[in-house]
PDB file of C-alpha atoms in Angstrom:
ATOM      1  CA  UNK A 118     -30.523  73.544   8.920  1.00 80.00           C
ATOM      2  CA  UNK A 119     -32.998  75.253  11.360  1.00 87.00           C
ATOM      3  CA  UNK A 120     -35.299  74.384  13.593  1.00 86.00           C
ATOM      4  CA  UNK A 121     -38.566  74.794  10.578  1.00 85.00           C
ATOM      5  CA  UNK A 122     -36.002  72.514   8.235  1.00 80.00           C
ATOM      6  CA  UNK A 123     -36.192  69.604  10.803  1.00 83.00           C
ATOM      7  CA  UNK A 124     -39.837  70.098  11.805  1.00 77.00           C
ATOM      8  CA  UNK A 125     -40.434  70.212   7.867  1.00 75.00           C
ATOM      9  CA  UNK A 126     -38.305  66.750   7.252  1.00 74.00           C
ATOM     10  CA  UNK A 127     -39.907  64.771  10.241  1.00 77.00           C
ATOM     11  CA  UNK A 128     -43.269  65.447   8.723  1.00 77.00           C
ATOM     12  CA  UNK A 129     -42.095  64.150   5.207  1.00 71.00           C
ATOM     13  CA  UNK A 130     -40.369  61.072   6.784  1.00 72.00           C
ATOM     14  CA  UNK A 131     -43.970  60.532   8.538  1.00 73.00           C
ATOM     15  CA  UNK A 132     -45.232  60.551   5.081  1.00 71.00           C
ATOM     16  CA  UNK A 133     -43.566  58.640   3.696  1.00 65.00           C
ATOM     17  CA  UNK A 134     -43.255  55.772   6.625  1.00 70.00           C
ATOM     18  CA  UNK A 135     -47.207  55.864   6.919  1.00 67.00           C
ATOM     19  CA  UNK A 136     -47.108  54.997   2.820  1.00 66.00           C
ATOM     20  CA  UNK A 137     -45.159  52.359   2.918  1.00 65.00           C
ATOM     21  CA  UNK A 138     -46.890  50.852   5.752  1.00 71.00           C
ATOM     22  CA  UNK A 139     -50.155  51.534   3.953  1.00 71.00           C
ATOM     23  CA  UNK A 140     -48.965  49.400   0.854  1.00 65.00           C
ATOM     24  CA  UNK A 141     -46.636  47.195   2.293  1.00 71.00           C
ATOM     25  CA  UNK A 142     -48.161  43.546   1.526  1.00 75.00           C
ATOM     26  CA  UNK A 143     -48.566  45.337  -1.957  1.00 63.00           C
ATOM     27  CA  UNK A 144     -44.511  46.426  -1.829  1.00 60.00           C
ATOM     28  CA  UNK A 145     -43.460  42.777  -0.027  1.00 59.00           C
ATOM     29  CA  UNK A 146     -45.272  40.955  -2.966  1.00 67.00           C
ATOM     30  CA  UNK A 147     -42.958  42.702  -5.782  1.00 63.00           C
ATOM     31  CA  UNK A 148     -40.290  42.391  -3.958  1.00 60.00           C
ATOM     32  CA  UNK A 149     -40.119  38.754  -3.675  1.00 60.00           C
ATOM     33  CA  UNK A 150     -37.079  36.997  -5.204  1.00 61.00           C
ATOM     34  CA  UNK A 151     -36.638  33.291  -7.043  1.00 65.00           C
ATOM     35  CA  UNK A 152     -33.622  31.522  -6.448  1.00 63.00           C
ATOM     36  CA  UNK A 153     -32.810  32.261  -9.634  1.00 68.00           C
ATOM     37  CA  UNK A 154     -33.066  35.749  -8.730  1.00 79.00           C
ATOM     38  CA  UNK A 155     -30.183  36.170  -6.247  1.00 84.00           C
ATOM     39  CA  UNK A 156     -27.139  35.836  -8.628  1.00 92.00           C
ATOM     40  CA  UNK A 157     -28.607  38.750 -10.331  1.00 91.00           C
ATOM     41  CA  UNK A 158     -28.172  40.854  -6.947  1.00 93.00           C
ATOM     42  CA  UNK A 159     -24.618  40.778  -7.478  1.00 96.00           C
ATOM     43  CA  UNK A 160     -23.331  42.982 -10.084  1.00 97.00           C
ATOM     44  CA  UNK A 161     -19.369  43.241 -10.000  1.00 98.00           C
ATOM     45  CA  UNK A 162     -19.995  44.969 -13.832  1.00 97.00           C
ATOM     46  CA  UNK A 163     -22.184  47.301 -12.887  1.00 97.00           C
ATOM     47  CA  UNK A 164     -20.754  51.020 -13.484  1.00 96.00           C
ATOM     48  CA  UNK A 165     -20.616  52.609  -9.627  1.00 97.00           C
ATOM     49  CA  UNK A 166     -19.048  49.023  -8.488  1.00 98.00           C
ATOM     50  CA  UNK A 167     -16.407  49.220 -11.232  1.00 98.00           C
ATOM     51  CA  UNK A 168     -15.364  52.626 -10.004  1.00 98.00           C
ATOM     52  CA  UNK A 169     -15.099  52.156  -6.068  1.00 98.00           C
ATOM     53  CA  UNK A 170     -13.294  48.768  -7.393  1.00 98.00           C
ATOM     54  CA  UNK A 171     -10.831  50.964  -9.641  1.00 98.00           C
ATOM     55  CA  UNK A 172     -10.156  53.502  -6.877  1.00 98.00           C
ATOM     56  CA  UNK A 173      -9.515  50.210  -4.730  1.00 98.00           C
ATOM     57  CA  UNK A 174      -6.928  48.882  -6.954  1.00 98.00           C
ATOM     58  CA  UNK A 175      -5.499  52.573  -7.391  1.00 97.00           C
ATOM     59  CA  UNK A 176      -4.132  52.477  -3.460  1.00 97.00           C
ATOM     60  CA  UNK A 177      -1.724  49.767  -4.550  1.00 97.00           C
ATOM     61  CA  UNK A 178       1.506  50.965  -7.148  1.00 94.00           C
ATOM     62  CA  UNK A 179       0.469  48.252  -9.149  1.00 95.00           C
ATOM     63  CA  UNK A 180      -2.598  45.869  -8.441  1.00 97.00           C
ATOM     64  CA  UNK A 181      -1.506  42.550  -8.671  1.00 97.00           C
ATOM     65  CA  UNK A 182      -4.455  39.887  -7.592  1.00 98.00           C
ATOM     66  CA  UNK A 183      -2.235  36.861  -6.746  1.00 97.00           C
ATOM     67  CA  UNK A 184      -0.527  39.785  -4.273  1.00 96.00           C
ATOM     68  CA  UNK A 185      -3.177  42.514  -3.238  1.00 98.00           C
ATOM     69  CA  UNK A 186      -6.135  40.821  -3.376  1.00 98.00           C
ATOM     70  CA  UNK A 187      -6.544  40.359   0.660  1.00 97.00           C
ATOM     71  CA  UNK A 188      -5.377  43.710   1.192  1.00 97.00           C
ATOM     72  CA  UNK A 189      -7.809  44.914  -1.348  1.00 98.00           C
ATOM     73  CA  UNK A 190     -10.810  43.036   0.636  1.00 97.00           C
ATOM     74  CA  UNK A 191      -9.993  44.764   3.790  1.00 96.00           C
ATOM     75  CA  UNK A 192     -10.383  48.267   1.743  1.00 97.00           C
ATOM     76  CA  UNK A 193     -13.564  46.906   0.002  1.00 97.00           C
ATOM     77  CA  UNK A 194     -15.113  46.239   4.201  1.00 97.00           C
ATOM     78  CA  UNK A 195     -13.408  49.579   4.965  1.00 96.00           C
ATOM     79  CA  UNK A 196     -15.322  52.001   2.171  1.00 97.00           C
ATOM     80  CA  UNK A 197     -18.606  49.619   3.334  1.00 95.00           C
ATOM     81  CA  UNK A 198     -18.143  51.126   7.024  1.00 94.00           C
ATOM     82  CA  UNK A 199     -17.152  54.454   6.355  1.00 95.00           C
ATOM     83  CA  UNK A 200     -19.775  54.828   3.391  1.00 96.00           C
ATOM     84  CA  UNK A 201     -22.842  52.797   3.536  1.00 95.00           C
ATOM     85  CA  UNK A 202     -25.217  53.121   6.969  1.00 93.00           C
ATOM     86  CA  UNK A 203     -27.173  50.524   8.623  1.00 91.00           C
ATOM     87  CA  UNK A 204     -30.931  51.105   8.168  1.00 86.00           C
ATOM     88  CA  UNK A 205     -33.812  49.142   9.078  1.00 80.00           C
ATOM     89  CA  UNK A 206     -36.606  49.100   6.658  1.00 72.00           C
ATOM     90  CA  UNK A 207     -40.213  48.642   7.217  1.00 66.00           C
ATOM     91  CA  UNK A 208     -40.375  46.344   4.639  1.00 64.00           C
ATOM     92  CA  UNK A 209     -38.861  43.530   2.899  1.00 66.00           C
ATOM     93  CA  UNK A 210     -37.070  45.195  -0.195  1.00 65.00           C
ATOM     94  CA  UNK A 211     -33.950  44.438  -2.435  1.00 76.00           C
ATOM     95  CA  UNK A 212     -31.667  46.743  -3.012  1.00 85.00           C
ATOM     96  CA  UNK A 213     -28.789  46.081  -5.713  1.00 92.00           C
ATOM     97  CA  UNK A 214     -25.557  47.824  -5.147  1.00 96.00           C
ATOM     98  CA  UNK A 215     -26.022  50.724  -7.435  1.00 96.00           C
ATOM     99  CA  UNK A 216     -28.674  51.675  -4.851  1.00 91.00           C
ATOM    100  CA  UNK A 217     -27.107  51.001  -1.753  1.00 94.00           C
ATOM    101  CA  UNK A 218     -23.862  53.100  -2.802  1.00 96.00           C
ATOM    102  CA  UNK A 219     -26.290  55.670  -4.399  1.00 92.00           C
ATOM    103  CA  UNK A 220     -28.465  56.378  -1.221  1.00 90.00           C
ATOM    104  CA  UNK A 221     -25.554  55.479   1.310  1.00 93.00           C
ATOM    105  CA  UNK A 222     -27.928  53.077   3.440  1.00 90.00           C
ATOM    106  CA  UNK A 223     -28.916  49.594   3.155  1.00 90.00           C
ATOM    107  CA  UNK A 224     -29.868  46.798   5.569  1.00 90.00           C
ATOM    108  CA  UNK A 225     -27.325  43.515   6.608  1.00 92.00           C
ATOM    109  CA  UNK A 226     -28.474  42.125   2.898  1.00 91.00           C
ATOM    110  CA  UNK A 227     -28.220  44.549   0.772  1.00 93.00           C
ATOM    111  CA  UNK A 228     -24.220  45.897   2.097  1.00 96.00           C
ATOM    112  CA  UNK A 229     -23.463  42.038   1.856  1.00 96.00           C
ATOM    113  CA  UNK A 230     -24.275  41.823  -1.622  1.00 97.00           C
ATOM    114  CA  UNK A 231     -22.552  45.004  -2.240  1.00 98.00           C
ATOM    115  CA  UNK A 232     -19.394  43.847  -0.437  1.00 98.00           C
ATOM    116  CA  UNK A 233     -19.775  40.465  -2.766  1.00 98.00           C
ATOM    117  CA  UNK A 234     -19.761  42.370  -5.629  1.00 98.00           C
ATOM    118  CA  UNK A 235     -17.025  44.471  -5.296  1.00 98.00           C
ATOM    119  CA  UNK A 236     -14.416  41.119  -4.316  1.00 98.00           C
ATOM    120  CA  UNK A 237     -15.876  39.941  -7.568  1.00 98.00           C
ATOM    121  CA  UNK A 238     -15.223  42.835  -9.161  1.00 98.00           C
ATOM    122  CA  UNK A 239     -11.811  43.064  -8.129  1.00 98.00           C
ATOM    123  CA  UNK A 240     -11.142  39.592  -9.556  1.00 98.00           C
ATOM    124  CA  UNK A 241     -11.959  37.216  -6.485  1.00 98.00           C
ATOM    125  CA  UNK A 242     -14.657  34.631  -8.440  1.00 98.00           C
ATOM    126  CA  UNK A 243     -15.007  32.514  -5.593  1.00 97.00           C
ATOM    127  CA  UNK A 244     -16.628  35.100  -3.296  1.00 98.00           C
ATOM    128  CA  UNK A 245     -20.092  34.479  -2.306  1.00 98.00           C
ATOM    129  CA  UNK A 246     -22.388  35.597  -0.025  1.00 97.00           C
ATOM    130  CA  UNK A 247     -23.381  33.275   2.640  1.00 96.00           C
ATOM    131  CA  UNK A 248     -27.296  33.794   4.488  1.00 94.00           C
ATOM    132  CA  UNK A 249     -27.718  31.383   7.683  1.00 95.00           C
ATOM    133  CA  UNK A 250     -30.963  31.195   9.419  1.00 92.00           C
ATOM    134  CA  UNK A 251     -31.261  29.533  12.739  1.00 88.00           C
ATOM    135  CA  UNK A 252     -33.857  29.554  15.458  1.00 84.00           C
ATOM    136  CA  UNK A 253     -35.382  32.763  14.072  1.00 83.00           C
ATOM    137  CA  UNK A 254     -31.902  34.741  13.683  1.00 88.00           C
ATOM    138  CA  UNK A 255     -30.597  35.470  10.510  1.00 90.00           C
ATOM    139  CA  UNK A 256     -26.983  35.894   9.418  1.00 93.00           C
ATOM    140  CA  UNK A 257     -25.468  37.659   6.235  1.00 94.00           C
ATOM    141  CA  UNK A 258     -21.784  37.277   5.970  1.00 97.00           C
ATOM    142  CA  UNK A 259     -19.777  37.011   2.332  1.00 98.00           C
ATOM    143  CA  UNK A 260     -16.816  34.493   1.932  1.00 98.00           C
ATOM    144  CA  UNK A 261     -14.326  33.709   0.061  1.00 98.00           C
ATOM    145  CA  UNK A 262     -11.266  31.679  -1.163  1.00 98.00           C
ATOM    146  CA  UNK A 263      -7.674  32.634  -1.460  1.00 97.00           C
ATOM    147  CA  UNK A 264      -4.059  31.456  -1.332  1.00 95.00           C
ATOM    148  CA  UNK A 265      -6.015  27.820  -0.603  1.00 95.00           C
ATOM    149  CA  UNK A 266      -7.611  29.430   2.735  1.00 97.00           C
ATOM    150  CA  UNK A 267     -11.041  30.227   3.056  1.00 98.00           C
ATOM    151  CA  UNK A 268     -11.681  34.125   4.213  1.00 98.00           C
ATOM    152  CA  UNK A 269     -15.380  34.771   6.333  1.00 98.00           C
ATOM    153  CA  UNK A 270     -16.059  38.268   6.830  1.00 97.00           C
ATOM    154  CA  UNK A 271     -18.638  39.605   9.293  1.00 93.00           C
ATOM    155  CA  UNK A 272     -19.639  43.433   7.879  1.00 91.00           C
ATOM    156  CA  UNK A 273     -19.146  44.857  11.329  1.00 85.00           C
ATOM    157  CA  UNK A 274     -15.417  44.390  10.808  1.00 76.00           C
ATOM    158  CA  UNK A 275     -14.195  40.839  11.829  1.00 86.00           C
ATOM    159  CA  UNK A 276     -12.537  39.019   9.031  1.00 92.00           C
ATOM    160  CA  UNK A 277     -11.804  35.179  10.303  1.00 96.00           C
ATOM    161  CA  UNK A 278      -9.418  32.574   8.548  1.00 96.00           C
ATOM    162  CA  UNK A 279      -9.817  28.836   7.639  1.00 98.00           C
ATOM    163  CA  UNK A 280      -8.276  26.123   6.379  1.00 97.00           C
ATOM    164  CA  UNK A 281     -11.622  24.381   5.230  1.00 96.00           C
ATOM    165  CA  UNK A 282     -14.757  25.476   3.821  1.00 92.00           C
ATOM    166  CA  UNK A 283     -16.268  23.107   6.181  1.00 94.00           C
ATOM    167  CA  UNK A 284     -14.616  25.012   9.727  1.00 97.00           C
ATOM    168  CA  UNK A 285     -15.840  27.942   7.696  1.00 97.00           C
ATOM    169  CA  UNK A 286     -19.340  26.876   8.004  1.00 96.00           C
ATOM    170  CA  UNK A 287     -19.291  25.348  11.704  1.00 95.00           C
ATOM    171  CA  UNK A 288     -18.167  28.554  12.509  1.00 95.00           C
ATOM    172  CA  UNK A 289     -21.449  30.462  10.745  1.00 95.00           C
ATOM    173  CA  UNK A 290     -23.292  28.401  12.608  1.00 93.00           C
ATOM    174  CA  UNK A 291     -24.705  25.867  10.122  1.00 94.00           C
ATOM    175  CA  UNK A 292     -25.847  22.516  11.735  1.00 91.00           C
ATOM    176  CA  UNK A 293     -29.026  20.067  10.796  1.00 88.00           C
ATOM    177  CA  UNK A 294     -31.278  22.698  12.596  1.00 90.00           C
ATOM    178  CA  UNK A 295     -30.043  25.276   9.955  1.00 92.00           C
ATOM    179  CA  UNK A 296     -31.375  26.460   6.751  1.00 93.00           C
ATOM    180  CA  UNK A 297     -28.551  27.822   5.066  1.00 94.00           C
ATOM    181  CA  UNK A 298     -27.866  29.099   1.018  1.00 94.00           C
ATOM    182  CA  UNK A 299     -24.531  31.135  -0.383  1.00 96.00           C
ATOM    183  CA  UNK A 300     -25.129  32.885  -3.807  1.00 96.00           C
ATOM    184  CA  UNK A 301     -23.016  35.144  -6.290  1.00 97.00           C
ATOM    185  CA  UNK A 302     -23.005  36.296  -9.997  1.00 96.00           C
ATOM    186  CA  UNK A 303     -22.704  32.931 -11.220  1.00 94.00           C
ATOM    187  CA  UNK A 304     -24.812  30.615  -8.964  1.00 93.00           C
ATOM    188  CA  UNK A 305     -27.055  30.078  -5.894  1.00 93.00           C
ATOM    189  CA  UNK A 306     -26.405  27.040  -4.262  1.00 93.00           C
ATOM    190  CA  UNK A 307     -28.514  25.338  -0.932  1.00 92.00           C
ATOM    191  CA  UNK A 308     -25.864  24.376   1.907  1.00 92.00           C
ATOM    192  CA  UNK A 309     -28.171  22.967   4.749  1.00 86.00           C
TER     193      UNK A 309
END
């Protein structure tokens, strides 16, 4: 790509930035989700989740959940860092996994939901992902249950264990002065 290529791109990035600021209230107003919305975010069934899923499963001889499952988590974070980019967008917008894997970007949200879907998808029910607000900071982590232990994992790469749900959420940082909701395919549930 030369120098007229870049120059050319900038200007169309400019474009499009000064658009979406232009209508953004407009955008922000669509955009706005129900609670009973969120489930729907999550789509282990969806057709570009079933394959990264299936190529998951393919590095083992022979997926076995009750066996592979954690090891298959740690690929499902792995293909989220090596794949999908952090971008911050100008406005509040939902993106469901199809279009996250699609474009290869997504904000803290939208790579949460895609991670949730894909431990769904390859047969972990209980996974759920888990929004914390406190003091004006917001954290997106998904969570789940296996072998009786309870599995927290931080999309920048940390994966923490627990014997209780409830040292799970202590550790996310959910107190009375929290607001705090977890959400997957099947429900959407208030914590704090």
């Amino acid at each position: 790509m030369n120098d007229e290529d870049l120059d050319y791109l900038s200007r169309v990035n400019k474009l499009y930035s000064f658009i979406i600021k232009k209508y953004q209230d407009y955008i922000e107003k669509s955009e706005t989700r129900s609670i009973a919305d969120m489930p729907r975010l999550i789509t282990p069934e969806s057709e570009r989740v079933s394959d990264i899923a299936s190529f998951i499963k393919s590095k083992f001889p022979s997926y076995l959940y009750e066996n592979d499952f954690y090891g298959a988590s740690i690929q499902a974070l792995e293909y989220l860092k090596s794949n999908i980019k952090e971008v911050a967008m100008p406005v509040q917008f939902w993106l469901k996994p199809d279009d996250v894997i699609n474009v290869g970007l997504g904000e803290d949200i939208d790579k949460n939901v895609l991670l949730c879907s894909l431990l769904v998808a390859l047969g972990n029910y209980s996974s759920k992902v888990l929004v914390v607000s406190n003091d004006n900071r917001k954290e997106v982590f998904v969570y789940y249950e296996f072998n009786y232990r309870f599995f927290l994992i931080d999309i920048k790469g940390k994966i923490e264990l627990f014997d209780s749900n409830k040292d799970l959420f202590s550790y996310a940082g959910i107190d009375d002065n929290s607001e705090a909701y977890e959400f997957n395919n099947l429900s959407y549930f208030k914590i704090v």
